[in-house]
Coordinates of C-alpha atoms in Angstrom, one line a residue:
M1389 CA -48.2 64.4 -10.5
A1390 CA -47.5 61.8 -7.8
L1391 CA -49.2 58.4 -7.7
A1392 CA -51.0 59.4 -4.5
C1393 CA -52.3 62.6 -6.2
A1394 CA -53.4 60.7 -9.2
T1395 CA -55.6 58.3 -7.3
T1396 CA -56.9 60.3 -4.3
A1397 CA -57.8 63.7 -5.7
A1398 CA -59.7 66.0 -3.3
A1399 CA -63.4 65.7 -4.0
R1400 CA -65.9 68.6 -4.2
D1401 CA -69.5 68.3 -3.0
L1402 CA -72.0 68.5 -5.8
P1403 CA -74.7 71.1 -5.2
V1404 CA -77.8 68.8 -5.2
P1405 CA -80.5 69.2 -2.5
A1406 CA -80.9 66.1 -0.3
D1407 CA -84.5 65.7 -1.3
K1408 CA -83.7 65.8 -5.1
G1409 CA -82.5 63.1 -7.4
W1410 CA -79.4 63.6 -9.6
K1411 CA -78.6 62.8 -13.2
H1412 CA -75.0 62.0 -14.3
A1413 CA -74.7 64.3 -17.3
P1414 CA -72.1 62.4 -19.3
T1415 CA -74.0 59.0 -19.2
G1416 CA -77.6 59.9 -18.4
L1417 CA -77.6 57.6 -15.4
I1418 CA -80.0 58.8 -12.6
L1419 CA -79.6 58.3 -8.9
T1420 CA -82.8 59.1 -7.0
R1421 CA -82.9 60.8 -3.6
D1422 CA -83.0 57.4 -1.9
I1423 CA -82.0 54.0 -3.1
A1424 CA -83.8 50.8 -1.9
G1425 CA -85.0 52.7 1.2
M1426 CA -81.6 54.4 1.9
P1427 CA -81.4 58.1 1.7
R1428 CA -78.5 59.8 0.0
T1429 CA -76.0 61.2 2.5
T1430 CA -73.1 62.4 0.3
L1431 CA -72.5 63.2 -3.4
T1432 CA -69.0 64.2 -4.5
D1433 CA -66.9 64.6 -7.6
A1434 CA -63.1 64.3 -7.6
T1435 CA -63.0 66.2 -10.9
E1436 CA -64.6 69.3 -12.3
T1437 CA -66.5 67.4 -15.0
E1438 CA -68.3 64.5 -13.2
H1439 CA -65.6 62.0 -14.3
D1440 CA -65.0 60.6 -10.8
V1441 CA -68.3 60.7 -8.8
A1442 CA -69.1 59.0 -5.5
A1443 CA -72.6 58.9 -3.9
Q1444 CA -73.3 57.3 -0.6
F1445 CA -76.7 56.1 0.7
E1446 CA -77.3 54.6 4.1
L1447 CA -80.1 53.6 6.5
P1448 CA -80.8 56.0 9.3
D1449 CA -79.6 53.5 11.9
K1450 CA -76.4 53.1 9.8
S1451 CA -76.8 49.3 9.7
V1452 CA -76.5 49.2 5.9
F1453 CA -74.7 51.6 3.6
V1454 CA -73.9 51.6 -0.1
T1455 CA -71.4 53.7 -2.1
I1456 CA -71.9 54.1 -5.9
Y1457 CA -68.8 55.2 -7.8
I1458 CA -69.1 56.5 -11.4
F1459 CA -65.8 57.0 -13.3
R1460 CA -64.4 57.2 -16.8
S1461 CA -61.4 55.1 -17.8
P1462 CA -59.3 54.7 -20.9
V1463 CA -59.7 51.0 -20.2
A1464 CA -63.4 50.6 -19.4
D1465 CA -63.3 46.9 -18.8
P1466 CA -65.6 45.8 -16.0
S1467 CA -63.6 42.6 -15.3
L1468 CA -60.4 44.6 -14.8
W1469 CA -62.0 47.1 -12.5
F1470 CA -63.8 44.4 -10.6
D1471 CA -60.4 42.8 -10.0
R1472 CA -59.0 46.1 -8.7
S1473 CA -62.0 46.7 -6.5
R1474 CA -61.9 43.2 -5.1
T1475 CA -58.3 43.6 -4.3
A1476 CA -58.9 46.8 -2.5
L1477 CA -61.8 45.4 -0.5
E1478 CA -60.0 42.2 0.5
G1479 CA -56.9 44.2 1.5
R1480 CA -58.7 46.3 4.1
D1481 CA -58.3 45.2 7.7
I1482 CA -62.0 45.2 8.5
Y1483 CA -62.7 42.8 5.6
R1484 CA -59.4 40.7 5.8
H1485 CA -61.2 37.5 6.8
A1486 CA -64.2 38.0 4.5
A1487 CA -65.3 34.8 2.8
P1488 CA -66.8 35.0 -0.7
A1489 CA -70.2 33.4 -1.1
T1490 CA -69.2 31.8 -4.4
I1491 CA -65.8 30.6 -5.7
E1492 CA -66.0 33.0 -8.8
P1493 CA -67.7 36.3 -9.1
V1494 CA -71.1 36.1 -10.7
A1495 CA -71.8 37.6 -14.1
F1496 CA -75.1 39.3 -14.6
A1497 CA -77.0 41.8 -16.7
A1498 CA -77.7 45.2 -15.2
G1499 CA -80.4 47.7 -16.3
T1500 CA -81.1 47.5 -20.0
A1501 CA -78.0 45.4 -20.8
R1502 CA -78.7 42.5 -23.2
S1503 CA -75.7 40.4 -21.9
A1504 CA -74.2 39.4 -18.6
S1505 CA -71.6 42.2 -18.9
S1506 CA -71.3 42.9 -15.2
L1507 CA -69.8 41.1 -12.2
R1508 CA -70.8 40.9 -8.5
Q1509 CA -69.6 39.2 -5.4
V1510 CA -70.9 39.0 -1.8
Y1511 CA -68.8 38.2 1.3
A1512 CA -69.6 36.9 4.7
V1513 CA -67.5 38.7 7.4
P1514 CA -66.8 36.6 10.5
D1515 CA -65.4 39.4 12.6
G1516 CA -65.1 43.2 12.8
P1517 CA -67.9 45.8 12.6
Y1518 CA -69.6 44.3 9.5
R1519 CA -71.4 41.0 9.1
S1520 CA -71.4 41.1 5.3
T1521 CA -70.1 43.1 2.4
A1522 CA -70.6 43.2 -1.4
L1523 CA -69.2 44.5 -4.6
A1524 CA -70.7 44.9 -8.1
V1525 CA -69.1 46.5 -11.2
V1526 CA -71.2 47.5 -14.2
P1527 CA -70.1 49.0 -17.6
V1528 CA -72.0 51.9 -19.0
G1529 CA -70.5 52.7 -22.4
G1530 CA -67.0 53.9 -21.8
W1531 CA -67.8 54.4 -18.1
I1532 CA -67.6 52.1 -15.0
V1533 CA -70.2 52.0 -12.2
A1534 CA -68.8 50.3 -9.0
I1535 CA -71.2 49.5 -6.2
R1536 CA -69.8 48.9 -2.7
M1537 CA -72.2 47.7 0.0
S1538 CA -71.8 46.6 3.7
A1539 CA -74.1 45.7 6.6
T1540 CA -73.6 45.3 10.3
T1541 CA -76.6 42.9 10.8
L1542 CA -77.4 41.2 7.5
K1543 CA -76.1 37.8 6.5
A1544 CA -74.4 37.5 3.1
A1545 CA -77.5 36.1 1.4
Q1546 CA -79.6 38.9 2.8
L1547 CA -77.1 41.5 1.6
D1548 CA -77.1 39.9 -1.8
A1549 CA -80.9 40.4 -2.0
R1550 CA -80.4 44.0 -0.9
L1551 CA -77.7 44.5 -3.5
T1552 CA -80.2 43.3 -6.2
D1553 CA -82.7 45.9 -5.0
V1554 CA -80.0 48.6 -5.2
I1555 CA -79.0 47.7 -8.7
A1556 CA -82.7 47.6 -9.8
A1557 CA -83.3 51.1 -8.2
I1558 CA -80.6 52.8 -10.2
R1559 CA -82.1 54.3 -13.4
W1560 CA -79.7 53.0 -16.0
P1561 CA -79.4 54.7 -19.4
T1562 CA -80.6 52.8 -22.4
T1563 CA -77.9 50.8 -24.1
G1564 CA -77.7 50.8 -27.9
G1565 CA -75.7 49.0 -30.5
D1566 CA -74.4 45.4 -30.1
P1567 CA -74.6 43.8 -26.7
A1568 CA -71.5 44.2 -24.6
P1569 CA -69.2 41.2 -24.2
A1570 CA -70.0 38.8 -21.3
A1571 CA -67.9 39.6 -18.3
V1572 CA -65.3 37.0 -17.3
P1573 CA -63.3 37.2 -14.1
I1574 CA -59.6 38.2 -14.6
K1575 CA -57.2 35.3 -14.4
A1576 CA -53.4 35.3 -13.9
C1577 CA -51.4 35.5 -17.2
P1578 CA -50.3 32.0 -18.2
A1579 CA -46.6 33.0 -18.6
P1580 CA -44.8 36.0 -16.9
L1581 CA -43.2 38.8 -18.9
A1582 CA -39.5 38.6 -19.6
F1583 CA -37.6 41.6 -18.4
V1584 CA -34.1 42.7 -19.1
K1585 CA -32.2 45.6 -17.3
A1586 CA -33.9 48.9 -18.1
K1587 CA -32.9 52.4 -17.1
V1588 CA -34.3 55.8 -17.8
A1589 CA -33.4 56.9 -21.3
K1590 CA -31.9 60.2 -22.3
A1591 CA -34.5 62.8 -22.9
N1592 CA -35.9 62.9 -26.4
G1593 CA -38.4 65.6 -27.4
A1594 CA -39.6 63.8 -30.5
D1595 CA -40.2 60.6 -28.5
M1596 CA -42.3 62.6 -25.9
L1597 CA -44.4 64.2 -28.5
M1598 CA -45.1 60.9 -30.3
S1599 CA -46.0 59.3 -26.9
L1600 CA -48.6 62.1 -26.2
L1601 CA -50.0 62.0 -29.7
G1602 CA -50.4 58.3 -29.7
A1603 CA -52.1 58.3 -26.3
S1604 CA -54.5 61.1 -27.3
V1605 CA -55.4 59.4 -30.6
A1606 CA -56.1 56.1 -28.6
A1607 CA -58.4 58.0 -26.1
R1608 CA -60.4 59.7 -28.9
T1609 CA -61.0 56.5 -30.8
E1610 CA -61.8 54.3 -27.8
A1611 CA -65.6 54.5 -28.4
A1612 CA -65.1 53.5 -32.1
T1613 CA -63.1 50.4 -31.2
A1614 CA -65.2 49.3 -28.2
A1615 CA -66.5 46.3 -30.2
R1616 CA -63.0 44.9 -30.3
A1617 CA -62.7 44.5 -26.5
A1618 CA -59.6 43.0 -25.2
T1619 CA -59.3 40.0 -23.0
W1620 CA -57.1 40.9 -20.0
C1621 CA -55.0 38.8 -17.7
R1622 CA -53.2 39.8 -14.5
E1623 CA -49.4 40.0 -14.5
G1624 CA -47.8 39.0 -11.2
S1625 CA -49.4 39.7 -7.8
A1626 CA -52.1 42.2 -7.3
H1627 CA -51.3 45.1 -4.9
P1628 CA -53.8 47.4 -3.2
E1629 CA -52.2 50.5 -4.8
Y1630 CA -51.8 49.1 -8.3
G1631 CA -52.4 46.1 -10.6
V1632 CA -50.6 45.1 -13.8
Y1633 CA -52.5 43.7 -16.8
R1634 CA -51.9 42.5 -20.3
A1635 CA -54.3 42.5 -23.2
D1636 CA -54.8 39.4 -25.4
G1637 CA -51.6 37.8 -24.3
E1638 CA -49.5 40.9 -25.2
A1639 CA -45.8 40.2 -24.4
S1640 CA -44.2 43.5 -25.3
G1641 CA -46.1 45.9 -22.9
Y1642 CA -48.7 46.2 -20.2
I1643 CA -50.9 48.7 -18.3
M1644 CA -50.7 49.5 -14.6
A1645 CA -54.2 50.2 -13.1
L1646 CA -53.7 52.7 -10.2
S1647 CA -56.0 52.0 -7.2
D1648 CA -59.5 51.1 -8.3
A1649 CA -61.0 54.2 -9.9
G1650 CA -60.1 54.3 -13.6
R1651 CA -56.6 55.8 -13.9
V1652 CA -54.0 53.7 -15.8
V1653 CA -50.4 53.9 -16.8
S1654 CA -49.5 52.5 -20.2
V1655 CA -46.1 51.0 -20.8
T1656 CA -45.5 50.4 -24.5
P1657 CA -42.7 50.3 -27.1
S1658 CA -42.1 53.9 -28.2
L1659 CA -42.8 54.9 -31.8
M1660 CA -39.5 56.6 -32.1
G1661 CA -37.8 53.6 -30.6
Q1662 CA -39.2 51.4 -33.3
V1663 CA -38.1 53.9 -36.0
D1664 CA -34.5 54.4 -34.8
K1665 CA -34.2 50.8 -33.5
T1666 CA -33.3 51.8 -30.0
G1667 CA -36.1 49.7 -28.4
T1668 CA -37.1 52.4 -25.9
Y1669 CA -40.3 52.2 -24.0
T1670 CA -42.7 55.1 -23.2
V1671 CA -44.6 55.5 -19.9
S1672 CA -47.8 57.6 -19.9
L1673 CA -50.5 58.1 -17.3
Q1674 CA -54.1 58.5 -18.5
D1675 CA -56.4 60.3 -16.1
V1676 CA -60.2 59.9 -15.9
D1677 CA -60.8 63.3 -17.5
G1678 CA -58.9 62.4 -20.7
T1679 CA -55.6 64.1 -19.8
T1680 CA -52.5 62.1 -20.6
F1681 CA -49.2 62.7 -18.8
A1682 CA -45.9 61.6 -20.4
Y1683 CA -43.0 60.4 -18.3
P1684 CA -39.4 59.7 -19.2
S1685 CA -38.8 56.7 -21.4
F1686 CA -36.8 53.6 -20.6
T1687 CA -34.1 51.8 -22.6
A1688 CA -36.1 48.6 -22.4
M1689 CA -39.4 47.4 -20.9
P1690 CA -39.3 48.5 -17.3
R1691 CA -40.4 46.4 -14.4
P1692 CA -43.7 47.5 -12.7
E1693 CA -41.8 48.6 -9.6
Q1694 CA -39.7 50.9 -11.7
V1695 CA -42.9 52.4 -13.3
R1696 CA -44.5 52.8 -9.9
D1697 CA -41.5 54.6 -8.5
L1698 CA -41.2 56.8 -11.6
V1699 CA -44.9 57.9 -11.4
L1700 CA -44.7 58.2 -7.6
R1701 CA -41.5 60.3 -7.4
G1702 CA -40.9 61.7 -10.9
Q1703 CA -42.4 64.6 -12.7
P1704 CA -44.3 64.4 -16.0
T1705 CA -42.4 65.7 -19.0
G1706 CA -45.5 66.8 -20.8
S1707 CA -49.3 66.5 -20.9
G1708 CA -52.0 66.4 -23.5
K1709 CA -55.8 66.6 -23.7
D1710 CA -58.3 67.1 -26.6
G1711 CA -55.5 67.6 -29.1
S1712 CA -53.7 70.3 -27.0
M1713 CA -50.2 69.4 -25.7
K1714 CA -47.9 71.0 -23.1
I1715 CA -44.2 70.2 -22.9
D1716 CA -41.9 70.8 -19.9
P1717 CA -38.9 72.6 -21.5
K1718 CA -36.7 71.2 -18.8
A1719 CA -37.4 67.7 -20.0
I1720 CA -36.0 68.2 -23.5

């Protein structure tokens, strides 16, 4: 599974008539046939289970359009995915000179949320086909809703008001339990990770199995541990294709968020490496549908560039989902 395949899966059209609304089965979120006066033009899913959905709405004259993304992530942190979405937006040529309306993204409460658990930002665009663009990211349980909006004629303040209308028009599911933590924009990590020379380790079947088992257990218990949300920081520079993040100042591992739609690669000390004192590190990719792909381990904590190349060019050694695991016999 190459990096490109993991982040740009072919999408299927969902069979919903244009004059009908649509309910996202896993979350209960409802998108009506039009949002804030904009009819729905497309509704697609990059999975078979509504784990990576995109819906686009636009005015008939195409002067304003909004795309609403709904995806599942093993790290369902709105600040992290806002950081990824903002990096993707600001890296596009048509928005390269976009100027944010505020120094920091604005935290706000969306739908029935009882805390400012979401982030939004509006930009003025001085040149190109659009005059303004906007981004908002909202958590819904273990899911993320990302809203991208652009206009050819509206100023940033006008688009901000239209974004508010769009958010209000979405029928958000009722939230229960304790309020979600307030969203705080991602900052750079205060001190960089220390790397030593790392190379791909000799294949170890037990290490691979423990890696898959550990990732599967973590995915199944995510909802139960949501109250203990981590505080993330950004390691190094952000790239359009990936970003590296560390939780709670962690110095012995990191995650690599691929693109901006939920998929992450975990780089952690291997369980077997701790047992046999070899200090090896496991690399596993967690997809939005709950599938975990294991990759060869490293003799030490690998640099992000090594992980990127491994996932881009290498083949998974095994996969796991819902307690079922598959192992590539060639990898043992």
